[in-house]
Tab-separated table of C-alpha atoms in Angstrom:
chain	number	residue	atom	x	y	z
A	1	MET	CA	4.963	-54.440	26.416
A	2	ASN	CA	6.954	-56.712	24.052
A	3	LYS	CA	10.474	-55.262	23.674
A	4	LYS	CA	10.469	-56.054	19.979
A	5	ILE	CA	7.449	-53.778	19.432
A	6	ILE	CA	9.358	-50.979	21.160
A	7	LEU	CA	12.467	-51.580	19.005
A	8	TRP	CA	10.479	-51.694	15.835
A	9	SER	CA	8.598	-48.528	16.805
A	10	ILE	CA	11.781	-46.709	17.616
A	11	THR	CA	13.298	-47.798	14.278
A	12	ALA	CA	10.305	-46.594	12.281
A	13	ALA	CA	10.237	-43.393	14.395
A	14	LEU	CA	13.797	-42.536	13.335
A	15	ALA	CA	12.433	-41.385	10.047
A	16	GLY	CA	11.143	-38.521	12.269
A	17	PHE	CA	14.771	-37.735	13.327
A	18	LEU	CA	15.652	-37.250	9.706
A	19	PHE	CA	12.510	-35.242	9.192
A	20	GLY	CA	13.360	-32.932	11.992
A	21	PHE	CA	16.993	-32.531	11.121
A	22	ASP	CA	16.135	-31.999	7.414
A	23	VAL	CA	13.500	-29.378	8.027
A	24	VAL	CA	15.492	-27.287	10.466
A	25	VAL	CA	19.062	-27.563	9.342
A	26	ILE	CA	18.443	-25.032	6.549
A	27	SER	CA	17.979	-22.395	9.228
A	28	GLY	CA	21.701	-22.202	9.903
A	29	ALA	CA	22.502	-21.553	6.219
A	30	ASP	CA	19.485	-19.157	5.596
A	31	LYS	CA	21.162	-15.752	5.511
A	32	LYS	CA	24.515	-17.053	4.255
A	33	LEU	CA	22.824	-18.559	1.177
A	34	GLN	CA	20.915	-15.421	0.445
A	35	MET	CA	24.049	-13.352	0.534
A	36	LEU	CA	26.141	-15.983	-1.404
A	37	TRP	CA	23.650	-16.153	-4.355
A	38	GLU	CA	22.506	-12.487	-4.015
A	39	SER	CA	18.862	-13.774	-3.997
A	40	SER	CA	15.858	-11.470	-3.675
A	41	ASP	CA	13.517	-12.065	-0.623
A	42	SER	CA	10.907	-13.650	-2.810
A	43	PHE	CA	13.342	-15.950	-4.759
A	44	HIS	CA	15.103	-16.981	-1.451
A	45	GLY	CA	11.840	-17.660	0.301
A	46	TRP	CA	10.064	-19.541	-2.459
A	47	VAL	CA	12.912	-21.313	-4.157
A	48	VAL	CA	16.051	-21.650	-1.953
A	49	MET	CA	14.295	-22.073	1.422
A	50	GLY	CA	10.808	-23.222	0.307
A	51	MET	CA	11.610	-25.777	-2.305
A	52	ALA	CA	12.086	-28.609	0.298
A	53	LEU	CA	8.610	-27.882	1.591
A	54	TRP	CA	7.128	-28.220	-1.797
A	55	GLY	CA	8.749	-31.555	-1.946
A	56	THR	CA	7.034	-32.424	1.306
A	57	VAL	CA	3.744	-31.569	-0.416
A	58	ILE	CA	4.498	-34.012	-3.281
A	59	GLY	CA	5.651	-36.653	-0.746
A	60	ALA	CA	2.484	-36.170	1.355
A	61	ILE	CA	0.117	-36.175	-1.655
A	62	PHE	CA	1.566	-39.301	-3.369
A	63	GLY	CA	3.183	-41.040	-0.403
A	64	GLY	CA	-0.040	-42.977	0.296
A	65	TYR	CA	0.209	-44.966	-2.911
A	66	PRO	CA	3.567	-46.763	-2.235
A	67	THR	CA	2.646	-47.030	1.441
A	68	ASN	CA	-0.460	-48.956	0.422
A	69	LYS	CA	0.906	-50.864	-2.620
A	70	TYR	CA	4.466	-51.746	-1.662
A	71	GLY	CA	4.038	-51.638	2.153
A	72	ARG	CA	4.931	-49.471	5.161
A	73	LYS	CA	8.406	-51.061	5.488
A	74	ASN	CA	9.558	-50.750	1.959
A	75	THR	CA	8.436	-47.047	1.766
A	76	LEU	CA	10.373	-46.375	4.975
A	77	ILE	CA	13.545	-47.712	3.327
A	78	VAL	CA	13.061	-45.621	0.196
A	79	ILE	CA	12.549	-42.556	2.443
A	80	GLY	CA	16.004	-43.091	4.032
A	81	VAL	CA	17.573	-43.266	0.500
A	82	LEU	CA	15.851	-39.903	-0.401
A	83	PHE	CA	17.282	-38.282	2.741
A	84	ALA	CA	20.804	-39.566	2.027
A	85	LEU	CA	20.657	-38.217	-1.597
A	86	SER	CA	19.316	-34.853	-0.508
A	87	ALA	CA	21.955	-34.321	2.081
A	88	ILE	CA	24.765	-35.087	-0.256
A	89	GLY	CA	23.297	-33.122	-3.134
A	90	SER	CA	22.706	-30.072	-0.928
A	91	GLY	CA	26.243	-29.999	0.555
A	92	LEU	CA	27.872	-30.245	-2.968
A	93	SER	CA	25.560	-27.632	-4.694
A	94	ASN	CA	27.163	-24.754	-6.349
A	95	ASP	CA	24.107	-22.778	-7.464
A	96	PRO	CA	20.566	-22.181	-6.082
A	97	TYR	CA	18.796	-24.370	-8.626
A	98	MET	CA	20.817	-27.521	-7.901
A	99	PHE	CA	20.480	-26.752	-4.184
A	100	ALA	CA	16.772	-26.372	-4.531
A	101	PHE	CA	16.480	-29.618	-6.425
A	102	ALA	CA	18.443	-31.585	-3.758
A	103	ARG	CA	16.318	-30.065	-1.016
A	104	PHE	CA	13.161	-30.963	-2.988
A	105	ILE	CA	14.228	-34.633	-2.929
A	106	GLY	CA	14.627	-34.494	0.856
A	107	GLY	CA	11.297	-32.922	1.085
A	108	ILE	CA	9.686	-35.826	-0.732
A	109	GLY	CA	11.183	-38.058	2.121
A	110	VAL	CA	9.746	-35.763	4.712
A	111	GLY	CA	6.306	-35.845	3.332
A	112	ALA	CA	6.171	-39.550	2.846
A	113	SER	CA	7.541	-40.311	6.262
A	114	THR	CA	4.612	-38.573	7.861
A	115	ILE	CA	2.478	-41.176	6.239
A	116	ALA	CA	4.458	-44.386	6.373
A	117	ALA	CA	5.988	-44.160	9.904
A	118	PRO	CA	2.784	-43.325	12.018
A	119	ALA	CA	0.800	-45.846	9.973
A	120	TYR	CA	3.380	-48.590	10.576
A	121	ILE	CA	3.616	-47.886	14.284
A	122	SER	CA	-0.109	-47.529	14.867
A	123	GLU	CA	-0.555	-50.901	13.097
A	124	ILE	CA	1.872	-52.889	15.242
A	125	ALA	CA	1.150	-51.219	18.562
A	126	PRO	CA	-1.253	-52.495	21.341
A	127	ALA	CA	-4.230	-50.110	21.872
A	128	LYS	CA	-3.210	-49.070	25.383
A	129	ASP	CA	0.361	-48.071	24.319
A	130	ARG	CA	-0.360	-46.763	20.798
A	131	GLY	CA	-0.353	-43.040	21.727
A	132	ARG	CA	3.150	-43.016	23.205
A	133	LEU	CA	4.590	-45.327	20.575
A	134	VAL	CA	3.328	-43.350	17.633
A	135	ALA	CA	4.288	-40.164	19.488
A	136	MET	CA	7.977	-41.449	19.464
A	137	TYR	CA	7.895	-40.378	15.831
A	138	GLN	CA	7.175	-36.745	17.048
A	139	PHE	CA	9.907	-37.211	19.800
A	140	ASN	CA	12.386	-38.124	17.051
A	141	ILE	CA	11.333	-35.133	14.978
A	142	VAL	CA	12.153	-32.740	17.818
A	143	PHE	CA	15.292	-34.712	18.670
A	144	GLY	CA	16.368	-34.185	15.018
A	145	ILE	CA	15.469	-30.490	15.367
A	146	MET	CA	17.614	-30.189	18.433
A	147	VAL	CA	20.561	-31.928	16.917
A	148	ALA	CA	20.185	-29.792	13.810
A	149	PHE	CA	20.324	-26.557	15.743
A	150	LEU	CA	23.261	-27.818	17.842
A	151	SER	CA	25.040	-29.027	14.690
A	152	ASN	CA	24.552	-25.654	13.008
A	153	TYR	CA	25.850	-23.821	16.061
A	154	MET	CA	28.941	-26.060	16.323
A	155	LEU	CA	29.688	-25.862	12.539
A	156	SER	CA	29.011	-22.160	12.193
A	157	GLY	CA	32.588	-21.029	12.795
A	158	ILE	CA	34.479	-23.398	10.473
A	159	GLY	CA	34.705	-21.070	7.559
A	160	GLU	CA	33.003	-19.981	4.329
A	161	ASN	CA	31.838	-23.550	3.490
A	162	ALA	CA	30.230	-24.133	6.943
A	163	TRP	CA	26.819	-24.333	5.368
A	164	ARG	CA	27.896	-27.275	3.162
A	165	TRP	CA	28.858	-29.287	6.232
A	166	MET	CA	25.685	-28.254	8.041
A	167	LEU	CA	23.577	-29.784	5.185
A	168	GLY	CA	25.830	-32.605	4.209
A	169	VAL	CA	26.268	-34.253	7.678
A	170	GLU	CA	22.638	-35.534	7.465
A	171	ALA	CA	23.903	-38.332	5.163
A	172	ILE	CA	25.383	-40.143	8.165
A	173	PRO	CA	22.184	-40.749	10.136
A	174	ALA	CA	20.299	-41.361	6.907
A	175	VAL	CA	22.532	-44.313	5.946
A	176	LEU	CA	22.324	-45.760	9.545
A	177	TYR	CA	18.490	-45.422	9.305
A	178	ILE	CA	18.411	-47.390	6.076
A	179	LEU	CA	20.334	-50.184	7.718
A	180	PHE	CA	17.996	-50.379	10.720
A	181	ALA	CA	14.840	-50.137	8.539
A	182	LEU	CA	15.934	-53.282	6.548
A	183	LYS	CA	15.382	-55.383	9.718
A	184	LEU	CA	11.731	-54.321	10.334
A	185	PRO	CA	8.989	-56.892	9.803
A	186	LYS	CA	6.060	-55.924	7.612
A	187	SER	CA	2.884	-54.485	9.246
A	188	PRO	CA	0.465	-57.426	9.952
A	189	ARG	CA	-2.682	-55.337	9.199
A	190	TRP	CA	-1.040	-54.412	5.744
A	191	LEU	CA	-0.149	-58.040	5.039
A	192	ILE	CA	-3.805	-59.045	5.766
A	193	SER	CA	-5.087	-56.347	3.397
A	194	GLN	CA	-2.928	-57.959	0.783
A	195	SER	CA	-4.240	-61.464	1.620
A	196	ARG	CA	-0.837	-62.518	2.933
A	197	ILE	CA	-2.344	-64.218	5.911
A	198	GLU	CA	0.532	-66.702	6.906
A	199	GLU	CA	3.029	-63.857	6.868
A	200	ALA	CA	0.731	-61.777	9.025
A	201	ARG	CA	0.255	-64.706	11.363
A	202	ASN	CA	4.054	-65.051	11.926
A	203	VAL	CA	4.531	-61.295	12.730
A	204	LEU	CA	1.516	-61.382	15.096
A	205	LYS	CA	3.070	-64.411	17.030
A	206	ILE	CA	6.189	-62.322	17.506
A	207	ILE	CA	4.354	-59.304	18.709
A	208	ASP	CA	2.309	-61.305	21.356
A	209	PRO	CA	3.036	-65.056	21.555
A	210	LYS	CA	0.224	-65.470	24.091
A	211	ALA	CA	-2.484	-63.755	22.032
A	212	ASP	CA	-5.209	-65.638	20.008
A	213	VAL	CA	-3.707	-64.921	16.624
A	214	ASP	CA	-6.670	-66.481	14.716
A	215	ALA	CA	-9.022	-64.180	16.501
A	216	GLN	CA	-6.943	-61.128	15.764
A	217	ILE	CA	-6.796	-62.050	12.049
A	218	LYS	CA	-10.492	-62.563	11.986
A	219	GLU	CA	-11.079	-59.132	13.511
A	220	PHE	CA	-8.595	-57.422	11.147
A	221	GLN	CA	-10.204	-59.194	8.134
A	222	SER	CA	-13.619	-58.016	9.153
A	223	HIS	CA	-12.474	-54.443	8.921
A	224	SER	CA	-10.161	-54.851	5.938
A	225	HIS	CA	-12.746	-54.229	3.177
A	226	GLU	CA	-10.699	-56.224	0.734
A	227	SER	CA	-13.605	-56.861	-1.577
A	228	ASP	CA	-14.426	-53.134	-2.124
A	229	LYS	CA	-11.545	-51.512	-4.049
A	230	SER	CA	-13.707	-48.649	-5.039
A	231	GLU	CA	-13.762	-47.064	-1.657
A	232	ASN	CA	-11.953	-43.787	-0.890
A	233	ILE	CA	-11.674	-41.366	1.943
A	234	PHE	CA	-13.849	-38.797	0.157
A	235	MET	CA	-16.963	-40.844	0.334
A	236	LYS	CA	-19.770	-39.463	2.435
A	237	LYS	CA	-19.427	-42.043	5.266
A	238	TYR	CA	-15.815	-40.901	5.929
A	239	ARG	CA	-16.587	-37.163	6.017
A	240	PHE	CA	-16.130	-36.863	9.790
A	241	PRO	CA	-12.583	-38.327	10.028
A	242	LEU	CA	-11.722	-36.404	6.818
A	243	LEU	CA	-12.864	-33.182	8.548
A	244	LEU	CA	-10.899	-34.034	11.759
A	245	ALA	CA	-7.687	-34.672	9.769
A	246	PHE	CA	-8.145	-31.368	7.782
A	247	LEU	CA	-8.629	-29.320	10.831
A	248	ILE	CA	-5.882	-30.644	13.100
A	249	ALA	CA	-3.389	-30.286	10.203
A	250	PHE	CA	-4.719	-26.852	9.343
A	251	PHE	CA	-4.374	-25.500	12.828
A	252	ASN	CA	-0.976	-27.181	13.296
A	253	GLN	CA	0.605	-24.875	10.676
A	254	LEU	CA	-1.557	-21.851	11.511
A	255	SER	CA	0.199	-21.710	14.743
A	256	GLY	CA	3.281	-20.610	12.814
A	257	ILE	CA	5.346	-23.503	14.040
A	258	ASN	CA	7.229	-24.295	10.750
A	259	ALA	CA	7.697	-20.621	9.946
A	260	PHE	CA	9.399	-20.231	13.256
A	261	LEU	CA	11.560	-23.296	13.073
A	262	TYR	CA	12.670	-22.294	9.587
A	263	TYR	CA	13.585	-18.799	10.573
A	264	ALA	CA	14.442	-19.046	14.306
A	265	PRO	CA	17.794	-17.209	13.959
A	266	ARG	CA	16.304	-14.541	11.770
A	267	ILE	CA	13.427	-13.885	14.212
A	268	PHE	CA	15.793	-13.638	17.116
A	269	GLU	CA	17.955	-11.098	15.161
A	270	GLU	CA	14.767	-9.136	14.251
A	271	ALA	CA	14.252	-8.980	18.071
A	272	GLY	CA	17.706	-7.350	18.497
A	273	LEU	CA	19.931	-10.396	19.293
A	274	GLY	CA	23.308	-10.737	17.653
A	275	GLU	CA	23.963	-13.513	15.086
A	276	SER	CA	25.836	-15.787	17.544
A	277	THR	CA	23.361	-15.190	20.316
A	278	ALA	CA	20.521	-15.927	17.825
A	279	LEU	CA	22.059	-19.306	16.871
A	280	LEU	CA	22.591	-20.156	20.566
A	281	SER	CA	19.000	-19.310	21.376
A	282	SER	CA	17.991	-21.668	18.552
A	283	VAL	CA	19.659	-24.496	20.474
A	284	GLY	CA	17.573	-23.517	23.430
A	285	ILE	CA	14.476	-23.959	21.360
A	286	GLY	CA	15.601	-27.406	20.489
A	287	VAL	CA	16.161	-28.389	24.189
A	288	THR	CA	12.790	-26.960	25.179
A	289	ASN	CA	11.142	-28.815	22.322
A	290	ILE	CA	12.575	-32.181	23.375
A	291	ILE	CA	11.716	-31.809	27.133
A	292	PHE	CA	8.136	-30.992	26.527
A	293	THR	CA	7.681	-33.515	23.757
A	294	LEU	CA	8.894	-36.135	26.237
A	295	LEU	CA	6.259	-34.809	28.655
A	296	GLY	CA	3.650	-35.161	25.897
A	297	VAL	CA	4.615	-38.726	25.047
A	298	PHE	CA	4.409	-39.551	28.750
A	299	LEU	CA	0.990	-37.976	29.157
A	300	ILE	CA	-0.790	-38.939	25.796
A	301	ASP	CA	-1.967	-42.342	26.903
A	302	ARG	CA	-2.791	-41.105	30.411
A	303	LEU	CA	-4.535	-37.778	29.920
A	304	GLY	CA	-5.609	-38.388	26.304
A	305	ARG	CA	-5.256	-36.580	23.040
A	306	LYS	CA	-8.042	-34.047	23.646
A	307	THR	CA	-6.668	-32.842	27.029
A	308	LEU	CA	-3.188	-32.262	25.576
A	309	MET	CA	-4.815	-30.208	22.806
A	310	TYR	CA	-6.516	-28.019	25.449
A	311	ILE	CA	-3.227	-27.452	27.205
A	312	GLY	CA	-1.418	-26.661	23.956
A	313	SER	CA	-4.161	-24.322	22.739
A	314	PHE	CA	-4.081	-22.156	25.956
A	315	GLY	CA	-0.313	-22.159	25.806
A	316	TYR	CA	-0.191	-21.008	22.194
A	317	ILE	CA	-2.661	-18.171	22.783
A	318	ILE	CA	-0.700	-16.828	25.799
A	319	SER	CA	2.805	-17.178	24.198
A	320	LEU	CA	1.974	-15.887	20.676
A	321	SER	CA	0.184	-12.900	22.299
A	322	LEU	CA	3.310	-11.988	24.181
A	323	VAL	CA	5.555	-12.443	21.225
A	324	SER	CA	3.357	-10.144	19.094
A	325	ALA	CA	3.343	-7.648	21.898
A	326	ALA	CA	7.131	-7.742	22.200
A	327	PHE	CA	7.517	-6.749	18.565
A	328	PHE	CA	4.751	-4.062	18.745
A	329	PHE	CA	6.135	-2.416	21.771
A	330	GLY	CA	9.843	-2.944	21.149
A	331	TRP	CA	10.639	-5.125	24.211
A	332	SER	CA	14.363	-5.977	23.863
A	333	GLY	CA	16.818	-8.432	25.364
A	334	MET	CA	15.714	-12.040	26.098
A	335	ALA	CA	11.865	-11.301	26.038
A	336	VAL	CA	11.210	-12.691	22.572
A	337	PRO	CA	13.318	-15.875	23.134
A	338	ILE	CA	11.588	-16.501	26.460
A	339	PHE	CA	8.102	-16.064	24.965
A	340	LEU	CA	9.026	-18.327	22.004
A	341	PHE	CA	10.378	-20.948	24.357
A	342	LEU	CA	6.905	-20.995	26.060
A	343	PHE	CA	5.368	-21.206	22.465
A	344	ILE	CA	7.643	-24.298	21.737
A	345	ALA	CA	6.625	-25.851	25.025
A	346	ALA	CA	2.833	-25.360	24.258
A	347	HIS	CA	3.410	-26.895	20.715
A	348	ALA	CA	5.413	-29.837	21.934
A	349	VAL	CA	3.014	-30.910	24.623
A	350	GLY	CA	-0.069	-30.273	22.454
A	351	GLN	CA	-0.139	-30.391	18.697
A	352	GLY	CA	3.317	-31.756	18.373
A	353	SER	CA	2.537	-34.873	20.432
A	354	VAL	CA	-0.980	-35.367	19.160
A	355	ILE	CA	-1.160	-34.659	15.387
A	356	TRP	CA	0.473	-37.795	13.905
A	357	VAL	CA	-0.988	-40.048	16.544
A	358	PHE	CA	-4.527	-38.764	16.021
A	359	ILE	CA	-4.477	-38.816	12.152
A	360	SER	CA	-3.147	-42.339	12.206
A	361	GLU	CA	-6.013	-43.532	14.357
A	362	ILE	CA	-9.194	-42.030	12.828
A	363	PHE	CA	-9.230	-43.697	9.452
A	364	PRO	CA	-10.126	-47.437	8.825
A	365	ASN	CA	-7.276	-49.933	8.199
A	366	HIS	CA	-7.834	-50.182	4.381
A	367	LEU	CA	-7.826	-46.380	4.052
A	368	ARG	CA	-5.256	-45.418	6.716
A	369	ALA	CA	-2.460	-44.566	4.380
A	370	SER	CA	-4.816	-42.535	2.194
A	371	GLY	CA	-6.154	-40.607	5.124
A	372	GLN	CA	-2.675	-40.044	6.475
A	373	SER	CA	-1.727	-38.742	3.055
A	374	PHE	CA	-4.761	-36.348	3.052
A	375	GLY	CA	-3.849	-34.962	6.418
A	376	SER	CA	-0.125	-34.771	5.706
A	377	SER	CA	-0.904	-33.005	2.530
A	378	VAL	CA	-3.043	-30.297	4.174
A	379	HIS	CA	-0.196	-29.982	6.687
A	380	TRP	CA	2.593	-29.647	4.211
A	381	ILE	CA	0.802	-27.363	1.619
A	382	LEU	CA	0.462	-24.849	4.485
A	383	ALA	CA	3.973	-25.658	5.731
A	384	ALA	CA	5.258	-24.767	2.250
A	385	LEU	CA	3.172	-21.592	1.876
A	386	ILE	CA	3.585	-19.995	5.292
A	387	PRO	CA	7.414	-20.107	5.710
A	388	SER	CA	7.883	-19.063	2.091
A	389	LEU	CA	6.033	-15.845	2.878
A	390	ILE	CA	7.997	-15.049	5.992
A	391	PRO	CA	10.954	-12.986	4.529
A	392	PHE	CA	8.506	-10.804	2.622
A	393	LEU	CA	5.984	-10.466	5.491
A	394	PHE	CA	8.681	-9.491	7.952
A	395	SER	CA	10.391	-6.997	5.704
A	396	HIS	CA	7.097	-5.315	4.622
A	397	GLU	CA	6.693	-1.962	6.346
A	398	MET	CA	2.870	-2.420	6.703
A	399	ILE	CA	3.042	-5.896	8.155
A	400	GLY	CA	6.241	-7.027	10.139
A	401	PRO	CA	6.699	-9.647	12.802
A	402	GLY	CA	4.090	-8.184	15.278
A	403	VAL	CA	1.173	-8.536	12.874
A	404	VAL	CA	2.299	-12.011	11.812
A	405	PHE	CA	2.394	-13.280	15.377
A	406	LEU	CA	-0.989	-11.623	16.136
A	407	PHE	CA	-2.549	-13.471	13.152
A	408	PHE	CA	-1.167	-16.765	14.502
A	409	THR	CA	-2.665	-15.906	17.918
A	410	VAL	CA	-6.170	-15.408	16.400
A	411	MET	CA	-5.856	-18.721	14.635
A	412	MET	CA	-5.117	-20.581	17.946
A	413	VAL	CA	-8.314	-19.157	19.396
A	414	PHE	CA	-10.157	-20.946	16.530
A	415	GLN	CA	-8.159	-24.128	17.280
A	416	LEU	CA	-9.427	-24.032	20.858
A	417	LEU	CA	-13.017	-23.929	19.536
A	418	PHE	CA	-12.239	-26.960	17.337
A	419	VAL	CA	-10.974	-28.962	20.402
A	420	ILE	CA	-14.136	-27.894	22.563
A	421	PHE	CA	-16.725	-28.803	19.937
A	422	LEU	CA	-15.569	-31.240	17.445
A	423	MET	CA	-12.419	-33.268	18.516
A	424	PRO	CA	-13.243	-36.762	19.946
A	425	GLU	CA	-11.056	-38.592	22.415
A	426	THR	CA	-9.347	-41.764	20.827
A	427	LYS	CA	-7.166	-43.057	23.728
A	428	GLY	CA	-7.399	-46.750	24.773
A	429	LYS	CA	-9.477	-47.960	21.803
A	430	THR	CA	-8.287	-50.456	19.183
A	431	LEU	CA	-8.074	-49.171	15.614
A	432	GLU	CA	-11.111	-51.381	14.725
A	433	GLU	CA	-13.215	-50.009	17.666
A	434	LEU	CA	-12.372	-46.416	16.458
A	435	GLU	CA	-13.455	-47.363	12.968
A	436	ASP	CA	-16.912	-48.412	14.283
A	437	VAL	CA	-17.181	-45.106	16.152
A	438	MET	CA	-15.944	-42.856	13.402
A	439	ILE	CA	-17.644	-44.162	10.302
A	440	LYS	CA	-21.267	-43.891	9.477
A	441	LYS	CA	-22.240	-47.335	8.214
């Protein structure tokens, strides 16, 4: 594989690092901020903790527009700027409303990154390596998560304003990312969709100097649908990829993954661990996540997307059942952390490795950003709703953690049925070949 493709893919995937860091870094400040601003469970969940996730919804819904109109590269640069502004604003905030606004800006960056980064990588990657290259975005997400958990643990003892440093330190990788993204070439498939053929030709020559560039351009043009600007992903012929994008995003969040990542220290404390032990256990979650994501990246182009989803689904069902039982029967000590490590491993090798790869593959070139936007929107609407409800659900005497994790278990049984009966395998096919398979002409 061309080293430049690897470098470009890693650079675009670094948006995932900022995504992972931004989403999880708030967990270290969770209880401190609730005490500092004397917030109710509802206000804390929906505004202080949840506002970033509502930003991701906006970024996911509207991120397809700049990704299509201004290009994948330019959108990735703007995403870096949003992350930098959010980090600085969050660290300097003196009230919950300013804090929520700053987090909202970062959330827009997260939502838009789930469209622009996978779309960019999928469009420059060779078919045989596309899975692992796009999956590097997910690897960077979990790497960002691990670094955020570790950063929170290391900064937790520096005093009353530790939370400001936890949140503000993200500005450093954000600025570095912007500088790297400026060096990226534009996606050749996007350039062709904009009738910028010579620019596309130059990029394709760099990607593979030995390839028949004219033949590639001709194939891309035959699938670009430039003449039909009225097409959209909600047309009848795109119903199947639309359904697939909806279901994989739906089940991703109904596993409870974002609820857990946002509230990992709180969940460990609910299970009887002390505050310091809970934060340290969160670092263990980050390490587990990164190890099994690496395994998923290694296997995705070998075993395929569907096989990894089978493995992940069974792992979800087993681990979530055990977590639920631990809360129902009062199992103490390290039982809950161990079961949740198993849950993270199942997510990392399955849904975590597959979702952004799969959604980036199943839509035609001219509607990829729109399809990515739809799948991301479903993902992030649920990712905003579910974690926002966690403080209330955990504290409600008729519900509690045991019932919440039991619900997630049942949802993963339905995910397994989706994988068995509906999910197609996409490995090893070019994006144009997949379009011919997925779309009813």
